[in-house]
């Protein structure tokens, strides 16, 4: 009987000693958005470099959907996310995240522009008014849904999953026009010779932050400080020119455009 108690006490002592070790060794998950499908090697390299530089165990995850990011960030598992303005604004307004740093690449702030058939005329306001609800956009994107709904008082009704599909809808006649990311259009406009772009008043003035790393509330301030310091030296692996501290006030234009679009960041769902 005495030997049994000794075994129980010994086992309890081992478990007690192991408990803090398990907490210390817990992974921090680093989420990347669905657009990173196909960038697995880069995501892995980023997580490894950030982990080595910060002394943390960081594991990369390319998620299947944006709702997964918002849902998982509310958990008690330490998490980071590297994503743009719309998702960052939702996380921040719901009290789920704290922005840390932003990658600078000359495209770290983008805007929403109008794309329409060249034959539609030269007046962007008239083009959108004539389109009614036949306005295409990427759902859950500042340059897509926010821009389209702000310009149409919420009437825009052709939701797609990418800028490519939104512009395809215009080209095929399913939509009369679309709102897309300016840098996406610059890179792809050569494919759409019958279409042209316009800055849209009251929409294109708003600049939205991209390339932002933020942490959920389960990441400790000490961990955040180490991650911030490490990221500052990892521009090359991220594919940007440099990193700088990110002030949450830079999300204000995104939130203001959401307000114009009647999108509530605290209740929005895809």
Coordinates of C-alpha atoms in Angstrom, one line a residue:
X1 CA 0.0 0.0 0.0
X2 CA 2.9 2.3 0.9
X3 CA 4.6 1.6 -2.4
X4 CA 1.4 2.5 -4.3
X5 CA 1.2 5.9 -2.6
X6 CA 4.9 6.5 -3.4
X7 CA 4.1 5.8 -7.1
X8 CA 1.2 8.2 -7.1
X9 CA 3.2 11.0 -5.4
X10 CA 6.1 10.5 -7.8
X11 CA 3.7 10.6 -10.8
X12 CA 2.1 13.8 -9.4
X13 CA 5.5 15.4 -9.1
X14 CA 6.4 14.6 -12.7
X15 CA 3.1 16.0 -13.9
X16 CA 3.6 19.2 -11.9
X17 CA 7.1 19.7 -13.3
X18 CA 5.9 19.1 -16.8
X19 CA 3.0 21.5 -16.7
X20 CA 4.9 24.8 -17.1
X21 CA 7.1 23.2 -19.7
X22 CA 4.0 22.4 -21.8
X23 CA 2.8 26.0 -21.5
X24 CA 6.2 27.4 -22.5
X25 CA 6.4 25.0 -25.5
X26 CA 2.9 25.8 -26.8
X27 CA 3.0 26.7 -30.5
X28 CA 1.9 30.1 -31.8
X29 CA -0.1 29.6 -35.0
X30 CA 0.6 32.0 -37.8
X31 CA -2.4 32.3 -40.2
X32 CA -2.1 33.3 -43.8
X33 CA -5.3 34.1 -45.9
X34 CA -6.8 31.8 -48.6
X35 CA -4.9 33.8 -51.3
X36 CA -1.7 32.2 -50.0
X37 CA -2.7 28.8 -51.4
X38 CA 0.2 27.7 -53.4
X39 CA 2.6 29.7 -51.3
X40 CA 3.2 26.9 -48.8
X41 CA 7.0 27.0 -49.0
X42 CA 7.1 30.8 -48.4
X43 CA 4.7 30.5 -45.5
X44 CA 6.8 27.8 -43.9
X45 CA 10.0 29.8 -44.4
X46 CA 8.4 32.9 -42.8
X47 CA 7.2 30.9 -39.8
X48 CA 10.6 29.3 -39.3
X49 CA 12.5 32.6 -39.6
X50 CA 10.0 34.4 -37.3
X51 CA 10.2 31.6 -34.8
X52 CA 14.0 31.5 -34.8
X53 CA 14.3 35.2 -34.5
X54 CA 11.8 35.5 -31.7
X55 CA 12.6 32.3 -29.8
X56 CA 9.0 31.2 -30.2
X57 CA 7.6 27.9 -31.7
X58 CA 5.6 29.3 -34.6
X59 CA 3.6 27.1 -36.9
X60 CA 2.2 28.3 -40.3
X61 CA -1.4 27.8 -41.4
X62 CA -2.9 28.8 -44.7
X63 CA -6.6 29.0 -44.0
X64 CA -9.5 28.0 -46.2
X65 CA -11.6 31.0 -45.5
X66 CA -11.6 34.4 -43.7
X67 CA -14.4 33.3 -41.3
X68 CA -11.9 30.7 -40.0
X69 CA -9.5 33.5 -39.0
X70 CA -12.1 35.5 -37.2
X71 CA -13.6 32.4 -35.4
X72 CA -10.2 31.0 -34.4
X73 CA -8.8 34.3 -33.2
X74 CA -11.4 34.3 -30.4
X75 CA -9.9 31.1 -29.0
X76 CA -7.3 30.9 -26.2
X77 CA -4.7 29.5 -28.6
X78 CA -1.9 32.0 -29.3
X79 CA -2.2 33.2 -32.9
X80 CA -0.8 35.7 -35.4
X81 CA -2.2 36.6 -38.8
X82 CA -0.6 38.2 -41.8
X83 CA -3.4 39.8 -43.8
X84 CA -4.9 43.0 -45.1
X85 CA -7.3 45.7 -44.0
X86 CA -10.8 44.2 -44.1
X87 CA -10.0 41.2 -41.8
X88 CA -7.7 43.3 -39.6
X89 CA -10.5 45.9 -39.1
X90 CA -13.0 43.1 -38.1
X91 CA -10.6 41.5 -35.7
X92 CA -9.6 44.9 -34.1
X93 CA -13.1 46.2 -33.8
X94 CA -14.2 43.0 -32.1
X95 CA -11.4 43.3 -29.5
X96 CA -9.8 40.1 -30.8
X97 CA -6.4 41.4 -32.0
X98 CA -3.6 43.9 -31.6
X99 CA -1.8 45.0 -34.7
X100 CA 2.0 44.7 -34.5
X101 CA 3.9 45.6 -37.7
X102 CA 3.3 46.3 -41.4
X103 CA 5.4 45.2 -44.3
X104 CA 6.4 48.1 -46.6
X105 CA 6.6 47.3 -50.3
X106 CA 5.3 50.4 -52.1
X107 CA 1.8 48.8 -52.1
X108 CA 1.2 48.7 -48.4
X109 CA -1.8 51.0 -48.8
X110 CA -4.3 50.3 -51.6
X111 CA -7.6 51.7 -52.7
X112 CA -10.8 50.7 -54.4
X113 CA -11.4 51.7 -58.1
X114 CA -14.2 51.3 -60.6
X115 CA -13.8 49.1 -63.6
X116 CA -16.4 49.3 -66.5
X117 CA -16.7 48.8 -70.2
X118 CA -14.9 51.6 -72.2
X119 CA -18.2 52.1 -74.0
X120 CA -20.0 53.0 -70.8
X121 CA -18.7 56.6 -70.9
X122 CA -16.3 58.8 -68.9
X123 CA -18.4 59.7 -65.9
X124 CA -17.9 57.1 -63.1
X125 CA -20.9 58.4 -61.1
X126 CA -23.2 58.0 -64.1
X127 CA -21.8 54.6 -64.8
X128 CA -22.6 53.3 -61.3
X129 CA -26.0 55.0 -61.3
X130 CA -26.9 53.3 -64.6
X131 CA -25.7 49.9 -63.3
X132 CA -28.3 49.7 -60.5
X133 CA -27.5 46.6 -58.5
X134 CA -25.5 45.0 -61.3
X135 CA -22.2 45.9 -59.6
X136 CA -19.7 43.2 -59.0
X137 CA -17.2 43.0 -56.1
X138 CA -15.0 40.6 -54.0
X139 CA -16.9 39.7 -50.9
X140 CA -15.1 40.7 -47.6
X141 CA -12.6 43.1 -49.3
X142 CA -12.1 46.8 -48.6
X143 CA -11.4 47.3 -52.3
X144 CA -14.3 45.1 -53.3
X145 CA -17.4 44.9 -51.1
X146 CA -16.8 48.1 -49.1
X147 CA -16.1 50.2 -52.2
X148 CA -19.0 48.8 -54.2
X149 CA -21.6 49.1 -51.4
X150 CA -20.4 52.6 -50.4
X151 CA -20.7 53.7 -54.0
X152 CA -24.2 52.2 -54.5
X153 CA -25.7 52.9 -51.1
X154 CA -25.7 49.1 -50.5
X155 CA -27.3 48.1 -53.8
X156 CA -24.3 46.3 -55.3
X157 CA -25.4 42.7 -55.5
X158 CA -23.0 40.6 -57.5
X159 CA -20.7 39.1 -54.9
X160 CA -17.6 37.0 -56.1
X161 CA -14.7 35.4 -54.4
X162 CA -11.9 37.3 -56.3
X163 CA -11.2 40.5 -58.3
X164 CA -10.7 38.3 -61.3
X165 CA -14.2 36.9 -61.1
X166 CA -15.6 40.4 -60.4
X167 CA -14.0 41.7 -63.6
X168 CA -15.0 38.6 -65.5
X169 CA -18.6 39.3 -64.6
X170 CA -18.3 42.8 -66.3
X171 CA -16.6 41.3 -69.4
X172 CA -19.4 38.7 -69.8
X173 CA -22.2 41.2 -69.2
X174 CA -23.4 39.7 -65.9
X175 CA -22.4 42.9 -64.2
X176 CA -22.3 46.5 -65.6
X177 CA -19.2 47.4 -63.6
X178 CA -17.1 46.3 -60.7
X179 CA -15.0 47.6 -57.8
X180 CA -11.5 46.2 -57.4
X181 CA -8.1 46.7 -55.8
X182 CA -6.1 49.3 -57.7
X183 CA -2.9 47.3 -57.7
X184 CA -4.6 44.2 -58.9
X185 CA -6.0 46.1 -61.8
X186 CA -2.6 47.6 -62.6
X187 CA -1.1 44.1 -62.8
X188 CA -4.0 42.6 -64.9
X189 CA -5.6 45.3 -67.0
X190 CA -3.7 44.1 -70.1
X191 CA -6.0 41.1 -70.2
X192 CA -9.1 43.3 -70.5
X193 CA -8.8 45.5 -73.5
X194 CA -12.5 46.4 -73.6
X195 CA -12.5 47.7 -70.0
X196 CA -11.1 50.8 -68.3
X197 CA -10.7 52.0 -64.8
X198 CA -11.8 55.1 -62.9
X199 CA -11.2 56.6 -59.5
X200 CA -14.6 56.8 -57.8
X201 CA -15.4 59.9 -55.7
X202 CA -16.1 59.2 -52.1
X203 CA -14.5 55.7 -52.4
X204 CA -11.0 55.9 -54.0
X205 CA -9.8 58.5 -51.5
X206 CA -9.8 55.9 -48.8
X207 CA -6.4 54.1 -48.3
X208 CA -6.4 50.6 -46.8
X209 CA -3.5 48.9 -45.0
X210 CA -2.0 45.7 -46.3
X211 CA 0.7 43.4 -45.2
X212 CA -0.1 43.7 -41.5
X213 CA 0.8 41.2 -38.7
X214 CA -1.4 41.2 -35.7
X215 CA -1.7 39.0 -32.6
X216 CA -4.7 37.7 -30.7
X217 CA -5.1 38.3 -27.0
X218 CA -3.6 34.9 -26.1
X219 CA -0.1 36.1 -27.3
X220 CA 1.6 37.7 -24.3
X221 CA 3.1 41.2 -24.4
X222 CA 6.5 39.7 -24.0
X223 CA 5.9 37.4 -27.0
X224 CA 4.6 40.3 -29.0
X225 CA 7.7 42.3 -28.3
X226 CA 10.0 39.5 -29.4
X227 CA 7.9 38.9 -32.6
X228 CA 8.0 42.6 -33.4
X229 CA 11.8 42.8 -33.0
X230 CA 12.3 39.6 -35.1
X231 CA 10.0 40.8 -37.9
X232 CA 11.9 44.0 -38.3
X233 CA 14.8 42.0 -39.6
X234 CA 12.9 39.6 -41.9
X235 CA 11.7 41.8 -44.7
X236 CA 13.4 39.7 -47.3
X237 CA 11.7 36.4 -46.3
X238 CA 8.3 38.1 -46.3
X239 CA 9.0 39.6 -49.7
X240 CA 8.8 43.2 -48.6
X241 CA 11.3 46.1 -48.5
X242 CA 11.1 46.6 -44.7
X243 CA 8.8 46.4 -41.7
X244 CA 7.6 49.3 -39.5
X245 CA 5.4 49.4 -36.4
X246 CA 1.7 49.6 -37.2
X247 CA -0.6 52.0 -35.5
X248 CA -4.2 50.8 -35.3
X249 CA -5.3 54.3 -36.2
X250 CA -4.3 53.4 -39.8
X251 CA -7.4 51.2 -39.9
X252 CA -9.6 54.3 -39.6
X253 CA -10.1 54.8 -43.4
X254 CA -11.1 51.2 -43.8
X255 CA -13.6 51.5 -40.9
X256 CA -15.0 54.8 -42.3
X257 CA -15.6 53.2 -45.8
X258 CA -17.3 50.3 -44.1
X259 CA -19.6 52.8 -42.3
X260 CA -20.4 54.4 -45.7
X261 CA -21.1 50.9 -47.1
X262 CA -23.3 50.1 -44.1
X263 CA -21.0 47.2 -43.1
X264 CA -20.8 46.6 -39.4
X265 CA -17.4 45.1 -38.5
X266 CA -18.7 43.7 -35.3
X267 CA -21.4 41.6 -36.9
X268 CA -20.3 41.1 -40.5
X269 CA -20.2 37.6 -41.8
X270 CA -19.2 36.1 -45.1

